GROMACS .gro file of N, CA and C in nm:
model
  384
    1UNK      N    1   2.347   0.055   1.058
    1UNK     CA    2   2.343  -0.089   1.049
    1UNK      C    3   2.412  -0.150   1.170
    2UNK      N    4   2.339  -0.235   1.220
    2UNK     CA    5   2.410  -0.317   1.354
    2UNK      C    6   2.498  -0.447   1.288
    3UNK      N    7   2.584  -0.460   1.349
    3UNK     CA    8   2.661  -0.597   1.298
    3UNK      C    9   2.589  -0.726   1.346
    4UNK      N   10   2.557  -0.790   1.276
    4UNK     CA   11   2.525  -0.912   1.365
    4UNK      C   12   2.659  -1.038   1.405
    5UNK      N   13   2.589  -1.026   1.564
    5UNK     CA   14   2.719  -1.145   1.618
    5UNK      C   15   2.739  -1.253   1.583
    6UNK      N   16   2.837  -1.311   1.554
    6UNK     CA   17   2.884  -1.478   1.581
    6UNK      C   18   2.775  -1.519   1.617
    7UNK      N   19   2.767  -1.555   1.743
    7UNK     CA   20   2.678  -1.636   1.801
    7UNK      C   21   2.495  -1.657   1.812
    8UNK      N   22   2.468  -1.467   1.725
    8UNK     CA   23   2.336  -1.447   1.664
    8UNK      C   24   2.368  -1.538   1.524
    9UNK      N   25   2.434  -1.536   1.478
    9UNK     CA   26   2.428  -1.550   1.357
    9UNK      C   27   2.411  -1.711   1.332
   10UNK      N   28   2.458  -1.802   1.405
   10UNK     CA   29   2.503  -1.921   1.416
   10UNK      C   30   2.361  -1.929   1.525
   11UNK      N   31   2.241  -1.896   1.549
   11UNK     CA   32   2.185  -1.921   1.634
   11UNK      C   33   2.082  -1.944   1.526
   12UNK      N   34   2.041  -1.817   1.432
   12UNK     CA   35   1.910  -1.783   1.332
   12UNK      C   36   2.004  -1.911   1.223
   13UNK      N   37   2.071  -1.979   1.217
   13UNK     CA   38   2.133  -2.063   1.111
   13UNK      C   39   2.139  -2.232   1.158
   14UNK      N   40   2.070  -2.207   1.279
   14UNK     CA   41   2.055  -2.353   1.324
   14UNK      C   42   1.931  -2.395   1.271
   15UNK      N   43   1.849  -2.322   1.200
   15UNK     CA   44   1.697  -2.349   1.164
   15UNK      C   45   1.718  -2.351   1.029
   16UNK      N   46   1.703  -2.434   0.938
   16UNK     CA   47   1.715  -2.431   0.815
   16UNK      C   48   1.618  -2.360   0.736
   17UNK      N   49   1.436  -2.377   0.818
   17UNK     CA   50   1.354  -2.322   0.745
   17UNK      C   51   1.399  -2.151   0.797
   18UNK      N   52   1.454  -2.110   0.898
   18UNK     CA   53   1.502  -1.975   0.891
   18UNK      C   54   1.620  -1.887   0.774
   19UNK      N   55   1.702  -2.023   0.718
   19UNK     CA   56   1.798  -1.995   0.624
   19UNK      C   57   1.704  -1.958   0.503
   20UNK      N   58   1.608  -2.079   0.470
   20UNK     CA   59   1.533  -2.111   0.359
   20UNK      C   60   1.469  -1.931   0.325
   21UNK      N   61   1.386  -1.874   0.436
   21UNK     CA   62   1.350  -1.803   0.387
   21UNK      C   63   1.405  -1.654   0.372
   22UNK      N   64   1.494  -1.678   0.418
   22UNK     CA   65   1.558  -1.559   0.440
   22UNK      C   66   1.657  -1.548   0.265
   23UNK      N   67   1.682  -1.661   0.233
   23UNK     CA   68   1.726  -1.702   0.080
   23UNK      C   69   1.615  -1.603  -0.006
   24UNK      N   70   1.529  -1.678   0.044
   24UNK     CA   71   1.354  -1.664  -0.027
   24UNK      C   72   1.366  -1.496  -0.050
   25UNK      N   73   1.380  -1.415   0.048
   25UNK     CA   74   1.351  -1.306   0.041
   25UNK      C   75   1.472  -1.236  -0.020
   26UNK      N   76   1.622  -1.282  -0.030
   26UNK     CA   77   1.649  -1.216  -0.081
   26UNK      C   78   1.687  -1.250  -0.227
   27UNK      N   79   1.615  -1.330  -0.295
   27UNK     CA   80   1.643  -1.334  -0.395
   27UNK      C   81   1.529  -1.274  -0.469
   28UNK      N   82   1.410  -1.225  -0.424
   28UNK     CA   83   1.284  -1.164  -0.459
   28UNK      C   84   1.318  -1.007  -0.511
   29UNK      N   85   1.253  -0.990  -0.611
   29UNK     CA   86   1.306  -0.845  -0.622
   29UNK      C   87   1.195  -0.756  -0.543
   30UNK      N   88   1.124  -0.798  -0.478
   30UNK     CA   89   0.977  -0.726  -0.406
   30UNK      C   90   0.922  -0.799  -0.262
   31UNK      N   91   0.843  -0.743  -0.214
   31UNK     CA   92   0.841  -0.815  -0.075
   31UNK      C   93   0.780  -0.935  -0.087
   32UNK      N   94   0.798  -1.035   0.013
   32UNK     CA   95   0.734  -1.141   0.000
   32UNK      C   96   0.690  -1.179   0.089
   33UNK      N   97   0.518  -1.257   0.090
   33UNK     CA   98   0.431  -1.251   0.204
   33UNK      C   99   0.469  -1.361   0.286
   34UNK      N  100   0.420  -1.375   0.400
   34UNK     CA  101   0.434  -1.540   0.462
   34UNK      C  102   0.389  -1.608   0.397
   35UNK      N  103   0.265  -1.613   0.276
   35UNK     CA  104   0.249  -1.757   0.280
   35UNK      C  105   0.312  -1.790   0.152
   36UNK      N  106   0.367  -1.711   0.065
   36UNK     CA  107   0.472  -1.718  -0.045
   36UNK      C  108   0.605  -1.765   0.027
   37UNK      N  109   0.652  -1.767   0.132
   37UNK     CA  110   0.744  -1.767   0.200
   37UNK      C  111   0.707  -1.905   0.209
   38UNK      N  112   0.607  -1.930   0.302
   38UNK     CA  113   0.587  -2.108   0.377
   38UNK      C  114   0.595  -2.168   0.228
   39UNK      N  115   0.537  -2.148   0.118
   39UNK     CA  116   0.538  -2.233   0.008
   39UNK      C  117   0.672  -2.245  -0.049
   40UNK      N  118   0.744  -2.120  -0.059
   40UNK     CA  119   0.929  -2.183  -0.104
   40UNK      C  120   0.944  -2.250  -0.007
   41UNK      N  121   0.977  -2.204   0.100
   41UNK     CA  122   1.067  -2.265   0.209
   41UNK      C  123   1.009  -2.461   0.224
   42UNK      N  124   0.867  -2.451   0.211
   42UNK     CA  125   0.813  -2.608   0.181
   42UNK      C  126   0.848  -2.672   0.086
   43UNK      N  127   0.872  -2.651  -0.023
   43UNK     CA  128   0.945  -2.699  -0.166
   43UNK      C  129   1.083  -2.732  -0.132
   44UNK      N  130   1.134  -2.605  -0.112
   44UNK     CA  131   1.273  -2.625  -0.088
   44UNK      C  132   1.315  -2.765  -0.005
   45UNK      N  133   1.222  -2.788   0.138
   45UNK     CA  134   1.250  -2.882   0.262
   45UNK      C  135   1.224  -3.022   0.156
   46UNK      N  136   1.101  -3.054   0.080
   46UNK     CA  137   1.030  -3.132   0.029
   46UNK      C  138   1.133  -3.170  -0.165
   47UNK      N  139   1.240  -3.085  -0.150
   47UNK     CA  140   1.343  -3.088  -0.326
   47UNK      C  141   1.250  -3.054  -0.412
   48UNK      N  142   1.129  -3.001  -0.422
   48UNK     CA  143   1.030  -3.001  -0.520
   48UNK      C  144   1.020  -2.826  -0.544
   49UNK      N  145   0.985  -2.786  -0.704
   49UNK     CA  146   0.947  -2.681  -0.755
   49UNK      C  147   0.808  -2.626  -0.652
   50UNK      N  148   0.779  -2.516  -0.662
   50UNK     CA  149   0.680  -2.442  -0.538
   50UNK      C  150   0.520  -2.532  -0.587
   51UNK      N  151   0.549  -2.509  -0.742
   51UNK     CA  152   0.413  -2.543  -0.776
   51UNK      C  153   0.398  -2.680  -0.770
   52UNK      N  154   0.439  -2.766  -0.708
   52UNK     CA  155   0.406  -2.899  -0.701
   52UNK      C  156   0.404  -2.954  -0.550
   53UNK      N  157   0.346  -2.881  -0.482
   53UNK     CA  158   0.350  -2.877  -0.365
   53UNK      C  159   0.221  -2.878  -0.312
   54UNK      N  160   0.176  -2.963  -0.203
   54UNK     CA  161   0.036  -2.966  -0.134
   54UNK      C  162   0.026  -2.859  -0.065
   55UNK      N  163  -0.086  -2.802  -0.009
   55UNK     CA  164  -0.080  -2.720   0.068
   55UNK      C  165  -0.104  -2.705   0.193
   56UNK      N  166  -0.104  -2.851   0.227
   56UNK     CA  167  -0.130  -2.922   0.335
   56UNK      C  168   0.019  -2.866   0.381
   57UNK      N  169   0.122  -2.900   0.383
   57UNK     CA  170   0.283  -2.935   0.403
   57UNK      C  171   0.304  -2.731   0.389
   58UNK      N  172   0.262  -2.675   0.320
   58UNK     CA  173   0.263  -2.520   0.334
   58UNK      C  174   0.227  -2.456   0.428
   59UNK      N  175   0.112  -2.493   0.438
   59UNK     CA  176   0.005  -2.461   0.599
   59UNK      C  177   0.098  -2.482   0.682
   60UNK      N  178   0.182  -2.624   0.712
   60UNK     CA  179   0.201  -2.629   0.866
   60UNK      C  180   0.364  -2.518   0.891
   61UNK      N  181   0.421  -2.530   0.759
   61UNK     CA  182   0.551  -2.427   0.755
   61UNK      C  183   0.512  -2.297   0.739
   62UNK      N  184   0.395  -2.240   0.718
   62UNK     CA  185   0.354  -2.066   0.726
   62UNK      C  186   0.395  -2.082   0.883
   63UNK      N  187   0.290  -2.160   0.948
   63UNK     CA  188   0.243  -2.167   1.138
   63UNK      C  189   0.385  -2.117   1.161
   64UNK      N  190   0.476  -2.243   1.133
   64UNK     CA  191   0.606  -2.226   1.215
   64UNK      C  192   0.704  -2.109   1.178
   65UNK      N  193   0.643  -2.034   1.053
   65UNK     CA  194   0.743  -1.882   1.013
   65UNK      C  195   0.721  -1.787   1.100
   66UNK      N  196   0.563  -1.798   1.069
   66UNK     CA  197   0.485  -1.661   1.157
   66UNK      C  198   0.542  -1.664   1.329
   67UNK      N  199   0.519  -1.810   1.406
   67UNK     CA  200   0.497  -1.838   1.559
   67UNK      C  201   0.703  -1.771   1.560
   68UNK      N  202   0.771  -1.834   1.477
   68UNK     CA  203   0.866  -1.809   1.582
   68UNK      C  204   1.043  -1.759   1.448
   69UNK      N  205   1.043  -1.839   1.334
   69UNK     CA  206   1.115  -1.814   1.257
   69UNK      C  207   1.125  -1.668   1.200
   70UNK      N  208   1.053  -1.574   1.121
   70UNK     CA  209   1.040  -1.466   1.130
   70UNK      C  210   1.044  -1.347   1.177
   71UNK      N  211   0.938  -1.381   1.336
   71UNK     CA  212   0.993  -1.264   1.431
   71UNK      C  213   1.151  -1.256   1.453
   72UNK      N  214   1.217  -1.389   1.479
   72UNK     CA  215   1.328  -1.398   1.508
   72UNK      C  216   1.436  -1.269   1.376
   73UNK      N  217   1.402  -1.368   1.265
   73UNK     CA  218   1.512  -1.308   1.152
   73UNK      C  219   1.483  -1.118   1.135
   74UNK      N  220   1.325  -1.112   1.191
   74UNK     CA  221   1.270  -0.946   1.203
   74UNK      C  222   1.373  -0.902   1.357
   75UNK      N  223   1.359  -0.952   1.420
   75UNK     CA  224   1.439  -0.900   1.576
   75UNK      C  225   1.596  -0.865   1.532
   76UNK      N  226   1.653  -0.932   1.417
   76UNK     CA  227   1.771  -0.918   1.418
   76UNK      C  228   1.792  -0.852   1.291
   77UNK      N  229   1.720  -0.823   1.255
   77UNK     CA  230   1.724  -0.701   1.152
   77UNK      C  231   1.783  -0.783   0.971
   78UNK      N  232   1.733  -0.906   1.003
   78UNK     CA  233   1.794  -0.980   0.859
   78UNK      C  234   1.653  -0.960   0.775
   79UNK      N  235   1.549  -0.977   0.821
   79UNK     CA  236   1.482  -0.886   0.750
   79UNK      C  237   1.372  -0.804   0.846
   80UNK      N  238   1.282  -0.752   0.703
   80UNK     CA  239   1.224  -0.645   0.790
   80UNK      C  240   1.049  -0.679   0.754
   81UNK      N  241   0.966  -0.601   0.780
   81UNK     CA  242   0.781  -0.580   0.772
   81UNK      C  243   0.819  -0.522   0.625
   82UNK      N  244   0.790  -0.515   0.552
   82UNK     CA  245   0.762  -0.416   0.437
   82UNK      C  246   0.590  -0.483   0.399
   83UNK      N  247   0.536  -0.320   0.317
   83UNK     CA  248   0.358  -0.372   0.265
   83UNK      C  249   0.392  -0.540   0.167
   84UNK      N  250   0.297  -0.563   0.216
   84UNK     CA  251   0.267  -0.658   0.147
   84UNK      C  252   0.355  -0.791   0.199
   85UNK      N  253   0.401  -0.805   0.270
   85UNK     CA  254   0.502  -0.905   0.288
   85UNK      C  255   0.625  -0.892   0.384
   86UNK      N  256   0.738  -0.945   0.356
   86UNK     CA  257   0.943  -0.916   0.388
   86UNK      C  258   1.035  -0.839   0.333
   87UNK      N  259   1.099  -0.799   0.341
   87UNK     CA  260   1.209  -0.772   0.273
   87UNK      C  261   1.340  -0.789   0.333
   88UNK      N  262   1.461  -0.775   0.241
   88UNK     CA  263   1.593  -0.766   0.319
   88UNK      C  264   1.622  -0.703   0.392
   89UNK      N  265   1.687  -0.688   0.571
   89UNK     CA  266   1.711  -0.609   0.670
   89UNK      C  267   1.859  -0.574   0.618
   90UNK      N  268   1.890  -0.467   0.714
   90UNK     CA  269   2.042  -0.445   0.735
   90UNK      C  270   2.141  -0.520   0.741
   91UNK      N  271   2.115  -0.615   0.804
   91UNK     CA  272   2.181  -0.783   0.852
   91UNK      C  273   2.160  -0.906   0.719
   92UNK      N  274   2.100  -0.849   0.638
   92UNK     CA  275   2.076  -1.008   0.556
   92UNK      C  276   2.206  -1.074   0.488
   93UNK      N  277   2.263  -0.923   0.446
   93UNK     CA  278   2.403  -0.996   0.358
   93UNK      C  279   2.487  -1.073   0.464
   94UNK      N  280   2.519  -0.980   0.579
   94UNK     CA  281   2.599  -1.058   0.713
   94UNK      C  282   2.536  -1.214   0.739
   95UNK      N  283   2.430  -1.209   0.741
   95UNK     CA  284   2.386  -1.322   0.783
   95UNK      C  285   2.392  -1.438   0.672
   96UNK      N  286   2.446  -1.376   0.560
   96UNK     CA  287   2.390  -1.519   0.393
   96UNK      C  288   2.596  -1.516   0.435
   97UNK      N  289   2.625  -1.407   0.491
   97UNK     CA  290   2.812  -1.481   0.433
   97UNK      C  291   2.820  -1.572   0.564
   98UNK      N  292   2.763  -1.559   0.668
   98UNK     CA  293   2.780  -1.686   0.792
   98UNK      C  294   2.728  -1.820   0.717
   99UNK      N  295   2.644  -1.801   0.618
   99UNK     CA  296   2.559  -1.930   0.612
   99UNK      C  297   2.672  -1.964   0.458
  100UNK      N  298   2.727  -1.911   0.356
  100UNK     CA  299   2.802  -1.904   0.266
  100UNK      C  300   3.005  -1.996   0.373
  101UNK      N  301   2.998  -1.924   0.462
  101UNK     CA  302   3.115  -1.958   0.463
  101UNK      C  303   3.091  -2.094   0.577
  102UNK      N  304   2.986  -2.105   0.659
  102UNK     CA  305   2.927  -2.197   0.721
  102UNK      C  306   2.979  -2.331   0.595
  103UNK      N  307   2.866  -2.334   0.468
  103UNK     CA  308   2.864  -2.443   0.382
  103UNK      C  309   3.083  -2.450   0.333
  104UNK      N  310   3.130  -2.367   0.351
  104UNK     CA  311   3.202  -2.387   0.294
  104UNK      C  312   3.336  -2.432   0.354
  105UNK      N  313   3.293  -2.407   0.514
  105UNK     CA  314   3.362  -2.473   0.598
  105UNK      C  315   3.310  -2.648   0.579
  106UNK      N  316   3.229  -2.631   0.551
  106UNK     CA  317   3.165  -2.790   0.540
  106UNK      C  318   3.220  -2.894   0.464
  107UNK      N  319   3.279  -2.783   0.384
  107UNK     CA  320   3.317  -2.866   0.264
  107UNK      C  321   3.261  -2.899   0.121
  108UNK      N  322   3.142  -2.841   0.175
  108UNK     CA  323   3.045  -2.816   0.048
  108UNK      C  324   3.067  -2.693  -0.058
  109UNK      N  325   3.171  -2.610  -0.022
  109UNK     CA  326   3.197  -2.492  -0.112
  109UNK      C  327   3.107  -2.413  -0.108
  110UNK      N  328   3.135  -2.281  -0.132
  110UNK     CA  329   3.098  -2.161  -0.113
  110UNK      C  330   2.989  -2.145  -0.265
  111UNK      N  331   2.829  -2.125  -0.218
  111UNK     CA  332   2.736  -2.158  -0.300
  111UNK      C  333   2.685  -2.084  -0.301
  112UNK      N  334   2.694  -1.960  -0.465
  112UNK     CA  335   2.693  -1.807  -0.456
  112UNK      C  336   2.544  -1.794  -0.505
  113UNK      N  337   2.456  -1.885  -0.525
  113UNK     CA  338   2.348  -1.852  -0.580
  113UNK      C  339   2.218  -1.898  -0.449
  114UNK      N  340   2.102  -1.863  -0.501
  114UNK     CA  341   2.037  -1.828  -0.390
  114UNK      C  342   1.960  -1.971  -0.390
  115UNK      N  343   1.952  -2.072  -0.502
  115UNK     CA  344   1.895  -2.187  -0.536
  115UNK      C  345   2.000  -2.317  -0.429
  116UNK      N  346   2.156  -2.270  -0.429
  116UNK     CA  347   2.227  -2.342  -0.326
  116UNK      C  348   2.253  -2.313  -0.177
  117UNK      N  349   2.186  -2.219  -0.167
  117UNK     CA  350   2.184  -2.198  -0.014
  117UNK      C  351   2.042  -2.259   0.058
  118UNK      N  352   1.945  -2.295  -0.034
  118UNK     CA  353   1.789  -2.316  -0.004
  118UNK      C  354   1.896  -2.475   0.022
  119UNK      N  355   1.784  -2.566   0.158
  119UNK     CA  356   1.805  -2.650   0.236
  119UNK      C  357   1.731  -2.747   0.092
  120UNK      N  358   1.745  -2.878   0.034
  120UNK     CA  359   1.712  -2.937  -0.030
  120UNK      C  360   1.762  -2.899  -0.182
  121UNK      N  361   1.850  -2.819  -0.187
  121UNK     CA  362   1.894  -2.764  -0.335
  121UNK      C  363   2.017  -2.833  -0.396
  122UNK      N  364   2.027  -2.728  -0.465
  122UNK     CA  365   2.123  -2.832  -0.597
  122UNK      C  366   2.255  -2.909  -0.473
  123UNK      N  367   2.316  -3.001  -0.524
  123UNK     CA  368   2.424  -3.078  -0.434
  123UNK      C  369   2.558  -3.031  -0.543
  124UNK      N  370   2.638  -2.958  -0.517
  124UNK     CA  371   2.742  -2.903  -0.587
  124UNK      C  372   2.807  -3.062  -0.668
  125UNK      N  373   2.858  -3.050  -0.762
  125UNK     CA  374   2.960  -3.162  -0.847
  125UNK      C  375   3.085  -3.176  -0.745
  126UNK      N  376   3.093  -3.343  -0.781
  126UNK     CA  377   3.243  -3.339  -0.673
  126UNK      C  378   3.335  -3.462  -0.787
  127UNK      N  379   3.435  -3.436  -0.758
  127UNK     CA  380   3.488  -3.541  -0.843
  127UNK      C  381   3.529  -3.656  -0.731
  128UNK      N  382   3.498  -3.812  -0.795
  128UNK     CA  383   3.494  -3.860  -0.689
  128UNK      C  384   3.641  -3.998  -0.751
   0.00000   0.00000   0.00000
């Protein structure tokens, strides 16, 4: 297993739809294809359940997984090709605690489930 760097890590985490699916995949217990991928990661961007989603708004987020989000998170080993789809790389856990301690530097708290790390998800309780 390679470590992934700081500055990889904080690079694949500037893209939210790169966070989104990389969530996506590892909360799957099986691989998951691109266009299962463009459809969470579109829900997620859009606050909406998968199935209520056009597929207009899916289409254009597959384009942008396949062209450049993907290879990327595949180059760095957060995930990998498996049949049929993605799966988790060597790097995925490294890469969910940058994005875990990222939110929690934020101030948003450390958000252990895979529904609060997706970009448009639950907004933690705050007492105000």
């Amino acid at each position: 297993m390679q470590d992934l760097a700081p500055l990889v890590a904080f690079d694949l985490l500037s893209a939210s739809r790169r966070v989104a699916a990389a969530v996506a995949v590892e909360a799957a217990d099986e691989p998951v294809s691109s266009g299962e991928l463009a459809t969470m990661t579109a829900a997620a961007e859009h606050g909406r359940p998968p199935g209520k989603l056009g597929g207009r708004s899916a289409g254009s987020v597959k384009g942008a997984l396949e062209r450049d989000h993907l290879p990327r998170l595949v180059a760095h080993d957060v995930l990998r090709d498996a049949d049929g789809g993605y799966e988790a790389g060597a790097n995925m856990e490294g890469f969910l605690s940058v994005v875990d301690e990222s939110l929690d530097q934020s101030g948003d708290g450390p958000l252990l489930t895979a529904d609060g790390r997706q970009p448009g998800g639950p907004v933690p309780d705050t007492d105000i």
